[in-house]
């Protein structure tokens, strides 16, 4: 029995319904862009005096904004192609070396097996 009267026990509140008052979720993307002005355009950036824009998953230089030397671009493309060819040649050499290593390893294991058989055969004779 409480000393100063009844204990305080508030009634439990009923759970609230979580309903959105906004009807924007019912609209499709194009309607929302028109209604709310969410059309931002393509992302662009300026990097070292060159303007780039993001199109189809790649950064592309905007036309007329390239200030670099065309000869330098050709030289870099040629160097890139040379490096790719060298990389392909080195990969081919690694593949050949791995084939040679596996062939040598197989021959070595075969010889070890034959040597063990000869040793066991000579032990039986003694």
PDB file of C-alpha atoms in Angstrom:
ATOM      1  CA  UNK A   1       0.000   0.000   0.000  1.00  0.00           C
ATOM      2  CA  UNK A   2       1.486   3.340  -1.043  1.00  0.00           C
ATOM      3  CA  UNK A   3       2.224   5.916   1.569  1.00  0.00           C
ATOM      4  CA  UNK A   4       0.772   9.014  -0.166  1.00  0.00           C
ATOM      5  CA  UNK A   5      -2.065   7.672  -2.261  1.00  0.00           C
ATOM      6  CA  UNK A   6      -2.316   5.637  -5.427  1.00  0.00           C
ATOM      7  CA  UNK A   7       0.650   4.945  -7.677  1.00  0.00           C
ATOM      8  CA  UNK A   8       0.954   6.737 -11.001  1.00  0.00           C
ATOM      9  CA  UNK A   9       0.296   4.400 -13.912  1.00  0.00           C
ATOM     10  CA  UNK A  10      -0.366   6.102 -17.243  1.00  0.00           C
ATOM     11  CA  UNK A  11      -2.345   4.359 -19.935  1.00  0.00           C
ATOM     12  CA  UNK A  12      -0.367   2.969 -22.827  1.00  0.00           C
ATOM     13  CA  UNK A  13      -0.676   4.986 -26.004  1.00  0.00           C
ATOM     14  CA  UNK A  14      -1.871   3.187 -29.121  1.00  0.00           C
ATOM     15  CA  UNK A  15       0.771   2.685 -31.857  1.00  0.00           C
ATOM     16  CA  UNK A  16       0.808   5.389 -34.512  1.00  0.00           C
ATOM     17  CA  UNK A  17       0.191   4.702 -38.135  1.00  0.00           C
ATOM     18  CA  UNK A  18       3.200   5.590 -40.209  1.00  0.00           C
ATOM     19  CA  UNK A  19       1.587   7.214 -43.229  1.00  0.00           C
ATOM     20  CA  UNK A  20       3.357   9.725 -45.390  1.00  0.00           C
ATOM     21  CA  UNK A  21       1.494  12.927 -46.072  1.00  0.00           C
ATOM     22  CA  UNK A  22       3.491  13.445 -49.244  1.00  0.00           C
ATOM     23  CA  UNK A  23       2.242  12.074 -52.523  1.00  0.00           C
ATOM     24  CA  UNK A  24       5.705  12.403 -54.113  1.00  0.00           C
ATOM     25  CA  UNK A  25       6.387   8.734 -53.582  1.00  0.00           C
ATOM     26  CA  UNK A  26       3.493   7.880 -55.842  1.00  0.00           C
ATOM     27  CA  UNK A  27       5.028   9.803 -58.751  1.00  0.00           C
ATOM     28  CA  UNK A  28       7.540   8.291 -61.119  1.00  0.00           C
ATOM     29  CA  UNK A  29      11.043   9.771 -61.505  1.00  0.00           C
ATOM     30  CA  UNK A  30      10.390  11.913 -64.598  1.00  0.00           C
ATOM     31  CA  UNK A  31       7.296  13.521 -63.036  1.00  0.00           C
ATOM     32  CA  UNK A  32       9.205  14.263 -59.829  1.00  0.00           C
ATOM     33  CA  UNK A  33      11.998  15.897 -61.867  1.00  0.00           C
ATOM     34  CA  UNK A  34       9.475  18.082 -63.657  1.00  0.00           C
ATOM     35  CA  UNK A  35       7.552  18.973 -60.499  1.00  0.00           C
ATOM     36  CA  UNK A  36      10.530  19.635 -58.256  1.00  0.00           C
ATOM     37  CA  UNK A  37      13.145  20.754 -60.752  1.00  0.00           C
ATOM     38  CA  UNK A  38      15.581  17.932 -60.018  1.00  0.00           C
ATOM     39  CA  UNK A  39      17.207  17.919 -63.443  1.00  0.00           C
ATOM     40  CA  UNK A  40      20.854  18.630 -62.731  1.00  0.00           C
ATOM     41  CA  UNK A  41      22.398  17.795 -66.094  1.00  0.00           C
ATOM     42  CA  UNK A  42      25.696  16.008 -66.572  1.00  0.00           C
ATOM     43  CA  UNK A  43      28.433  16.421 -63.953  1.00  0.00           C
ATOM     44  CA  UNK A  44      31.320  18.581 -65.123  1.00  0.00           C
ATOM     45  CA  UNK A  45      34.694  19.509 -63.662  1.00  0.00           C
ATOM     46  CA  UNK A  46      37.619  21.670 -64.548  1.00  0.00           C
ATOM     47  CA  UNK A  47      40.988  19.972 -64.124  1.00  0.00           C
ATOM     48  CA  UNK A  48      44.242  21.727 -65.034  1.00  0.00           C
ATOM     49  CA  UNK A  49      42.441  24.092 -67.383  1.00  0.00           C
ATOM     50  CA  UNK A  50      40.637  21.264 -69.174  1.00  0.00           C
ATOM     51  CA  UNK A  51      36.875  20.976 -68.882  1.00  0.00           C
ATOM     52  CA  UNK A  52      35.579  17.400 -68.523  1.00  0.00           C
ATOM     53  CA  UNK A  53      32.033  16.054 -68.421  1.00  0.00           C
ATOM     54  CA  UNK A  54      30.746  12.650 -67.297  1.00  0.00           C
ATOM     55  CA  UNK A  55      28.903  10.793 -70.073  1.00  0.00           C
ATOM     56  CA  UNK A  56      27.997   7.117 -70.297  1.00  0.00           C
ATOM     57  CA  UNK A  57      30.211   6.161 -67.362  1.00  0.00           C
ATOM     58  CA  UNK A  58      33.360   7.926 -68.591  1.00  0.00           C
ATOM     59  CA  UNK A  59      34.904  11.366 -68.253  1.00  0.00           C
ATOM     60  CA  UNK A  60      35.058  13.009 -71.679  1.00  0.00           C
ATOM     61  CA  UNK A  61      36.823  16.245 -72.612  1.00  0.00           C
ATOM     62  CA  UNK A  62      34.380  18.858 -73.832  1.00  0.00           C
ATOM     63  CA  UNK A  63      34.910  19.885 -77.436  1.00  0.00           C
ATOM     64  CA  UNK A  64      37.113  22.897 -77.979  1.00  0.00           C
ATOM     65  CA  UNK A  65      38.405  22.969 -74.429  1.00  0.00           C
ATOM     66  CA  UNK A  66      41.506  20.816 -74.920  1.00  0.00           C
ATOM     67  CA  UNK A  67      44.583  23.016 -74.702  1.00  0.00           C
ATOM     68  CA  UNK A  68      47.221  20.264 -74.914  1.00  0.00           C
ATOM     69  CA  UNK A  69      49.464  19.550 -77.851  1.00  0.00           C
ATOM     70  CA  UNK A  70      48.157  17.003 -80.370  1.00  0.00           C
ATOM     71  CA  UNK A  71      51.679  15.683 -80.970  1.00  0.00           C
ATOM     72  CA  UNK A  72      52.022  14.993 -77.253  1.00  0.00           C
ATOM     73  CA  UNK A  73      48.762  13.035 -77.308  1.00  0.00           C
ATOM     74  CA  UNK A  74      49.930  10.972 -80.272  1.00  0.00           C
ATOM     75  CA  UNK A  75      53.273  10.321 -78.556  1.00  0.00           C
ATOM     76  CA  UNK A  76      51.517   9.195 -75.385  1.00  0.00           C
ATOM     77  CA  UNK A  77      49.167   6.911 -77.324  1.00  0.00           C
ATOM     78  CA  UNK A  78      52.105   5.369 -79.175  1.00  0.00           C
ATOM     79  CA  UNK A  79      53.998   4.851 -75.903  1.00  0.00           C
ATOM     80  CA  UNK A  80      50.888   3.305 -74.342  1.00  0.00           C
ATOM     81  CA  UNK A  81      50.552   0.897 -77.269  1.00  0.00           C
ATOM     82  CA  UNK A  82      54.247  -0.063 -76.982  1.00  0.00           C
ATOM     83  CA  UNK A  83      53.846  -0.743 -73.268  1.00  0.00           C
ATOM     84  CA  UNK A  84      50.754  -2.869 -73.874  1.00  0.00           C
ATOM     85  CA  UNK A  85      52.606  -4.922 -76.500  1.00  0.00           C
ATOM     86  CA  UNK A  86      55.558  -5.353 -74.143  1.00  0.00           C
ATOM     87  CA  UNK A  87      53.184  -6.401 -71.366  1.00  0.00           C
ATOM     88  CA  UNK A  88      51.567  -8.990 -73.651  1.00  0.00           C
ATOM     89  CA  UNK A  89      55.007 -10.335 -74.644  1.00  0.00           C
ATOM     90  CA  UNK A  90      56.053 -10.623 -70.988  1.00  0.00           C
ATOM     91  CA  UNK A  91      52.829 -12.467 -70.147  1.00  0.00           C
ATOM     92  CA  UNK A  92      53.517 -14.886 -72.997  1.00  0.00           C
ATOM     93  CA  UNK A  93      57.072 -15.442 -71.712  1.00  0.00           C
ATOM     94  CA  UNK A  94      55.763 -16.126 -68.200  1.00  0.00           C
ATOM     95  CA  UNK A  95      53.296 -18.669 -69.604  1.00  0.00           C
ATOM     96  CA  UNK A  96      56.092 -20.418 -71.531  1.00  0.00           C
ATOM     97  CA  UNK A  97      58.337 -20.447 -68.458  1.00  0.00           C
ATOM     98  CA  UNK A  98      55.533 -21.912 -66.334  1.00  0.00           C
ATOM     99  CA  UNK A  99      54.972 -24.635 -68.936  1.00  0.00           C
ATOM    100  CA  UNK A 100      58.699 -25.406 -68.967  1.00  0.00           C
ATOM    101  CA  UNK A 101      58.787 -25.488 -65.159  1.00  0.00           C
ATOM    102  CA  UNK A 102      55.832 -27.859 -64.939  1.00  0.00           C
ATOM    103  CA  UNK A 103      57.392 -30.138 -67.591  1.00  0.00           C
ATOM    104  CA  UNK A 104      60.726 -30.184 -65.750  1.00  0.00           C
ATOM    105  CA  UNK A 105      59.008 -30.815 -62.415  1.00  0.00           C
ATOM    106  CA  UNK A 106      57.045 -33.724 -63.873  1.00  0.00           C
ATOM    107  CA  UNK A 107      60.215 -35.232 -65.393  1.00  0.00           C
ATOM    108  CA  UNK A 108      62.069 -34.791 -62.099  1.00  0.00           C
ATOM    109  CA  UNK A 109      59.337 -36.502 -60.103  1.00  0.00           C
ATOM    110  CA  UNK A 110      59.245 -39.343 -62.617  1.00  0.00           C
ATOM    111  CA  UNK A 111      63.006 -39.808 -62.253  1.00  0.00           C
ATOM    112  CA  UNK A 112      62.731 -39.722 -58.443  1.00  0.00           C
ATOM    113  CA  UNK A 113      60.026 -42.369 -58.597  1.00  0.00           C
ATOM    114  CA  UNK A 114      62.177 -44.575 -60.871  1.00  0.00           C
ATOM    115  CA  UNK A 115      65.163 -44.092 -58.538  1.00  0.00           C
ATOM    116  CA  UNK A 116      63.079 -45.135 -55.520  1.00  0.00           C
ATOM    117  CA  UNK A 117      61.895 -48.229 -57.411  1.00  0.00           C
ATOM    118  CA  UNK A 118      65.494 -49.140 -58.308  1.00  0.00           C
ATOM    119  CA  UNK A 119      66.599 -48.665 -54.683  1.00  0.00           C
ATOM    120  CA  UNK A 120      63.769 -50.851 -53.387  1.00  0.00           C
ATOM    121  CA  UNK A 121      64.514 -53.479 -56.059  1.00  0.00           C
ATOM    122  CA  UNK A 122      68.250 -53.546 -55.124  1.00  0.00           C
ATOM    123  CA  UNK A 123      67.361 -53.901 -51.407  1.00  0.00           C
ATOM    124  CA  UNK A 124      65.227 -56.923 -52.192  1.00  0.00           C
ATOM    125  CA  UNK A 125      68.159 -58.587 -53.978  1.00  0.00           C
ATOM    126  CA  UNK A 126      70.503 -58.238 -50.984  1.00  0.00           C
TER     127      UNK A 126
END
